Amino acid sequence: MKLYERPGFPNPARIHIVLAAKGLADRVENVSVDLIGAEHKQPAYRSRNPLAVLPALELDDGTVLAECTAITEYLDNLDGKPLLTGRTAREKGQIHMMQRRAESELLDAVGHYFHHATSGLGADLQAHKSPEWGGRKEWGEREGRRAVEGMRYFDAVLRTQPYVAGDTFSMADITVFAGLMFAGAAGLAMPDDLDALKAWQDRVSALPAVAQRGSQSFVAEDLKRLGF
Amino acid sequence: MKLYERPGFPNPARIHIVLAAKGLADRVENVSVDLIGAEHKQPAYRSRNPLAVLPALELDDGTVLAECTAITEYLDNLDGKPLLTGRTAREKGQIHMMQRRAESELLDAVGHYFHHATSGLGADLQAHKSPEWGGRKEWGEREGRRAVEGMRYFDAVLRTQPYVAGDTFSMADITVFAGLMFAGAAGLAMPDDLDALKAWQDRVSALPAVAQRGSQSFVAEDLKRLGF
C-alpha cells in the first residue's frame, strides 16, 4: 500500500498513529506530497483523489481510499480485530459520534481558521482559492473561535470519562489529538483552565503509537518555506 | 428507543430510511422537535445533544447517539448483519469515504446555503445565529455553488458504478438522496445534463425502504409557517 501524505501535517498524522497502533507501518510506503507547492491541486494527484486533499491510501490493486475516517475503518478492520473503531454496535455508534464532532468542532474548524484567517500554506496554495469570496477572513476568524469552543466541549467530556468516546482509546482520540496539534501550529492556544483536556493530551502523547509518530509538527523545511 | 426528529427534514429522513431498510421502524418512538420554533436550541434538547442538531437517538438506558453516521452504524450493526455500512474492511473504507463526501460536498453544503443564503427556517432560528459574522450570506451562496458542483461529482461517480459507494446500496446513497431532497426544497436545482444522477435518483426513490419513508419533503404545517 502507498500512503500519500506530508510529514508533520495533522490529517496524515492521524493515519500514522492508526498504522502504528495496528502494527501496519511496515506495510505502507509513504509518498510525500508537496502541500506548500500545491502539488495536491495538480492533475496527477487529482486523478487519485478528485477532492485534492491528503492523506490518501492506495491499495495494491490501485483502489484509492481518501478521508481519514474511511482509511481508519479500512486499516482497523483488515485483521478482523478492530481496536479503534468499535466492536459492538454501541461502541461503533459512540466512536463515530465523537469522531464526527472531533472533526466538525475542532480539527476542521482549525483548518478553516488556518487556511482562511492566516496566510496558511502560502502563496502557491492561495492561488487555488476562490478570489470572489470576500468574507473569507471573517469566516476564518469565526472558525477559530469555534475551534476554541470545541476544545471547551472536549474538556467537559473528558471530565466525565477517560477517553473521548468512553473508556477506551479510539479514532476519536486521535482526531482530537491531531486537532490540538494543528491548533498549536496555527496559533490557537488552548485556554488555561481546560485541565481535563490538558491531562488527557499528556496521557495520549505518552501512548506508544502516538509517541512514535504523532507528536511531530510541521517539518523544518516546510516551516522555513512558510517564513517561520 | 426514541428518535428525536422532524418529519420531512433531510437528516431525520436519513435515519427513517435506515430504520425501514433494517426493519426496525416499529422499535422506535418518534419524538417531533419543532425546528422552526428553535426547540432544538433550548436547554431541554441541548441536555440530550449539546450540539443542538437533529436527529438524535435515545437508547433505552438513556444513552444518546447523535450524528447520522453514528446512528446508522449503531442501527446497522445491532443484529450483527450490516447492510448499509459494509461487511469487509474494503467495503467499510469505500462506504465511509463516500459518506463523508456526500456530507461535505452535498448535504452539508446545501444546509449552509439554506441557513445562510436564504431566510432558512425563519426568524426564531435566525435569532440564534451569530450577528457579528458579516460575510455570512456570501459564504452561503458559495456553499450553494459548491453543492451543485457536488451533484456533478456524484453524477460522474454514477456513470461508472450503480451506487454511490460501488455495486450495492449503502448509507452513502441515503446521504446523497437526502442531499438532493434538501437541495430541491432549498431551491438548488439539479443541472439538466446530470443524467446518471437523475436515473440513480429515480431508481433509489423506488426502493421499498425509500419509497416508504424517504421521499416526503417538509410537512404542510411547517411550510405554512415559513410563508410558502
Short mmCIF file of C-alpha atoms in Angstrom, two decimals, chain A residues 19-200:
data_model
loop_
_atom_site.label_atom_id
_atom_site.label_comp_id
_atom_site.label_asym_id
_atom_site.label_seq_id
_atom_site.Cartn_x
_atom_site.Cartn_y
_atom_site.Cartn_z
CA LEU A 19 -0.76 2.46 11.37
CA ALA A 20 1.42 2.40 14.49
CA ALA A 21 -1.47 1.29 16.74
CA LYS A 22 -2.28 -1.56 14.33
CA GLY A 23 1.36 -2.58 13.72
CA LEU A 24 0.96 -1.88 10.00
CA ALA A 25 3.55 0.85 9.42
CA ASP A 26 5.92 -1.57 7.68
CA ARG A 27 3.29 -2.50 5.10
CA VAL A 28 2.92 1.05 3.80
CA GLU A 29 5.20 3.08 1.55
CA ASN A 30 4.94 6.79 2.40
CA VAL A 31 4.78 9.15 -0.59
CA SER A 32 5.31 12.78 0.41
CA VAL A 33 3.15 15.31 -1.46
CA ASP A 34 4.30 18.95 -1.50
CA LEU A 35 1.28 20.70 0.00
CA ILE A 36 3.01 24.09 0.17
CA GLY A 37 3.81 23.86 -3.54
CA ALA A 38 0.11 22.93 -4.16
CA GLU A 39 1.14 19.56 -5.64
CA HIS A 40 -2.18 18.12 -4.39
CA LYS A 41 -4.09 20.57 -6.62
CA GLN A 42 -2.40 19.30 -9.79
CA PRO A 43 -3.91 16.72 -12.20
CA ALA A 44 -1.53 13.90 -11.17
CA TYR A 45 -2.79 13.91 -7.59
CA ARG A 46 -6.38 14.77 -8.51
CA SER A 47 -6.52 11.62 -10.64
CA ARG A 48 -6.10 9.70 -7.37
CA ASN A 49 -8.27 11.95 -5.20
CA PRO A 50 -10.57 14.36 -7.07
CA LEU A 51 -11.21 16.29 -3.84
CA ALA A 52 -7.48 17.15 -3.72
CA VAL A 53 -6.92 16.53 -0.02
CA LEU A 54 -4.36 14.48 1.91
CA PRO A 55 -3.96 11.75 3.02
CA ALA A 56 -5.00 9.07 0.52
CA LEU A 57 -4.24 5.36 0.76
CA GLU A 58 -3.63 3.49 -2.49
CA LEU A 59 -4.21 -0.24 -2.20
CA ASP A 60 -2.11 -2.73 -4.15
CA ASP A 61 -4.82 -3.11 -6.83
CA GLY A 62 -4.88 0.66 -7.43
CA THR A 63 -8.06 1.40 -5.45
CA VAL A 64 -7.69 4.71 -3.62
CA LEU A 65 -9.29 5.40 -0.23
CA ALA A 66 -9.46 9.00 0.96
CA GLU A 67 -10.91 10.69 4.07
CA CYS A 68 -9.35 9.76 7.42
CA THR A 69 -12.40 8.01 8.86
CA ALA A 70 -12.60 5.77 5.79
CA ILE A 71 -8.87 4.95 5.79
CA THR A 72 -9.07 4.21 9.52
CA GLU A 73 -12.09 1.90 9.09
CA TYR A 74 -10.16 0.02 6.40
CA LEU A 75 -6.91 -0.36 8.30
CA ASP A 76 -8.59 -1.13 11.62
CA ASN A 77 -10.75 -3.90 10.16
CA LEU A 78 -8.12 -5.56 7.92
CA ASP A 79 -7.34 -8.20 10.55
CA GLY A 80 -10.94 -8.56 11.75
CA LYS A 81 -9.95 -7.26 15.21
CA PRO A 82 -10.95 -3.60 15.39
CA LEU A 83 -9.15 -1.61 18.10
CA LEU A 84 -10.03 1.97 17.18
CA THR A 85 -13.47 1.91 15.50
CA GLY A 86 -15.54 -0.18 17.94
CA ARG A 87 -16.52 -3.81 18.24
CA THR A 88 -20.18 -3.66 19.29
CA ALA A 89 -22.95 -1.63 17.67
CA ARG A 90 -22.98 0.69 20.69
CA GLU A 91 -19.20 1.25 20.56
CA LYS A 92 -19.34 1.94 16.83
CA GLY A 93 -22.13 4.47 17.41
CA GLN A 94 -20.36 6.28 20.21
CA ILE A 95 -16.99 6.37 18.45
CA HIS A 96 -18.47 7.65 15.17
CA MET A 97 -20.46 10.32 17.03
CA MET A 98 -17.32 11.64 18.70
CA GLN A 99 -15.23 11.24 15.54
CA ARG A 100 -17.64 13.48 13.66
CA ARG A 101 -17.66 16.02 16.50
CA ALA A 102 -13.86 15.98 16.70
CA GLU A 103 -13.74 16.87 13.02
CA SER A 104 -16.56 19.42 12.82
CA GLU A 105 -15.98 21.17 16.16
CA LEU A 106 -12.18 21.08 16.31
CA LEU A 107 -9.92 19.76 13.55
CA ASP A 108 -11.86 21.09 10.55
CA ALA A 109 -12.57 24.37 12.35
CA VAL A 110 -8.83 24.82 12.97
CA GLY A 111 -8.18 24.05 9.30
CA HIS A 112 -10.67 26.70 8.19
CA TYR A 113 -9.03 29.22 10.54
CA PHE A 114 -5.54 28.35 9.33
CA HIS A 115 -6.33 28.43 5.61
CA HIS A 116 -8.63 31.49 5.62
CA ALA A 117 -7.76 33.74 8.57
CA THR A 118 -3.95 33.36 8.38
CA SER A 119 -1.53 33.21 5.44
CA GLY A 120 -1.96 29.43 5.67
CA LEU A 121 0.29 27.41 3.43
CA GLY A 122 1.46 30.42 1.43
CA ALA A 123 1.08 32.00 -1.98
CA ASP A 124 1.08 28.90 -4.24
CA LEU A 125 -1.89 27.42 -2.43
CA GLN A 126 -3.71 30.76 -2.06
CA ALA A 127 -3.78 30.94 -5.85
CA HIS A 128 -6.17 27.96 -5.84
CA LYS A 129 -8.70 29.71 -3.60
CA SER A 130 -11.84 31.44 -4.87
CA PRO A 131 -10.98 35.14 -5.17
CA GLU A 132 -14.65 36.18 -5.22
CA TRP A 133 -15.43 35.23 -1.66
CA GLY A 134 -14.98 38.50 0.21
CA GLY A 135 -15.97 37.39 3.71
CA ARG A 136 -13.34 34.66 3.82
CA LYS A 137 -11.12 36.08 6.56
CA GLU A 138 -14.05 36.96 8.81
CA TRP A 139 -15.39 33.44 8.40
CA GLY A 140 -11.94 32.02 9.16
CA GLU A 141 -11.74 34.04 12.36
CA ARG A 142 -15.16 32.80 13.40
CA GLU A 143 -13.99 29.24 12.77
CA GLY A 144 -11.00 29.88 15.05
CA ARG A 145 -13.36 30.93 17.85
CA ARG A 146 -15.44 27.83 17.16
CA ALA A 147 -12.33 25.64 17.46
CA VAL A 148 -11.61 27.07 20.90
CA GLU A 149 -15.24 26.38 21.89
CA GLY A 150 -14.66 22.84 20.61
CA MET A 151 -11.68 22.47 22.98
CA ARG A 152 -14.00 23.54 25.80
CA TYR A 153 -16.56 20.91 24.77
CA PHE A 154 -13.96 18.11 24.75
CA ASP A 155 -12.63 19.28 28.11
CA ALA A 156 -16.15 18.87 29.55
CA VAL A 157 -16.42 15.38 28.01
CA LEU A 158 -13.05 14.37 29.46
CA ARG A 159 -14.13 15.45 32.94
CA THR A 160 -16.60 12.55 32.88
CA GLN A 161 -14.70 9.77 31.07
CA PRO A 162 -11.04 8.86 30.38
CA TYR A 163 -11.18 8.96 26.58
CA VAL A 164 -13.11 10.99 24.03
CA ALA A 165 -15.63 8.23 23.16
CA GLY A 166 -15.70 6.42 26.52
CA ASP A 167 -13.45 4.07 28.46
CA THR A 168 -11.00 3.14 25.72
CA PHE A 169 -8.70 4.91 23.28
CA SER A 170 -10.32 5.20 19.79
CA MET A 171 -10.03 7.02 16.49
CA ALA A 172 -11.92 9.93 18.07
CA ASP A 173 -8.99 10.47 20.46
CA ILE A 174 -6.61 10.50 17.51
CA THR A 175 -8.72 13.17 15.80
CA VAL A 176 -8.90 15.43 18.87
CA PHE A 177 -5.14 14.94 19.37
CA ALA A 178 -4.42 15.97 15.76
CA GLY A 179 -6.81 18.89 16.17
CA LEU A 180 -4.86 20.21 19.17
CA MET A 181 -1.55 19.66 17.36
CA PHE A 182 -2.87 21.68 14.41
CA ALA A 183 -4.34 24.37 16.68
CA GLY A 184 -0.93 24.85 18.33
CA ALA A 185 0.79 25.18 14.94
CA ALA A 186 -1.90 27.62 13.72
CA GLY A 187 -1.56 29.86 16.79
CA LEU A 188 -4.81 28.89 18.54
CA ALA A 189 -3.81 28.34 22.16
CA MET A 190 -5.69 26.01 24.50
CA PRO A 191 -7.30 28.12 27.27
CA ASP A 192 -5.50 27.67 30.62
CA ASP A 193 -8.50 26.34 32.51
CA LEU A 194 -9.02 23.23 30.36
CA ASP A 195 -7.34 20.91 32.88
CA ALA A 196 -9.02 17.69 31.81
CA LEU A 197 -8.15 18.22 28.14
CA LYS A 198 -4.53 19.06 29.02
CA ALA A 199 -4.17 15.99 31.26
CA TRP A 200 -5.68 13.79 28.53
#
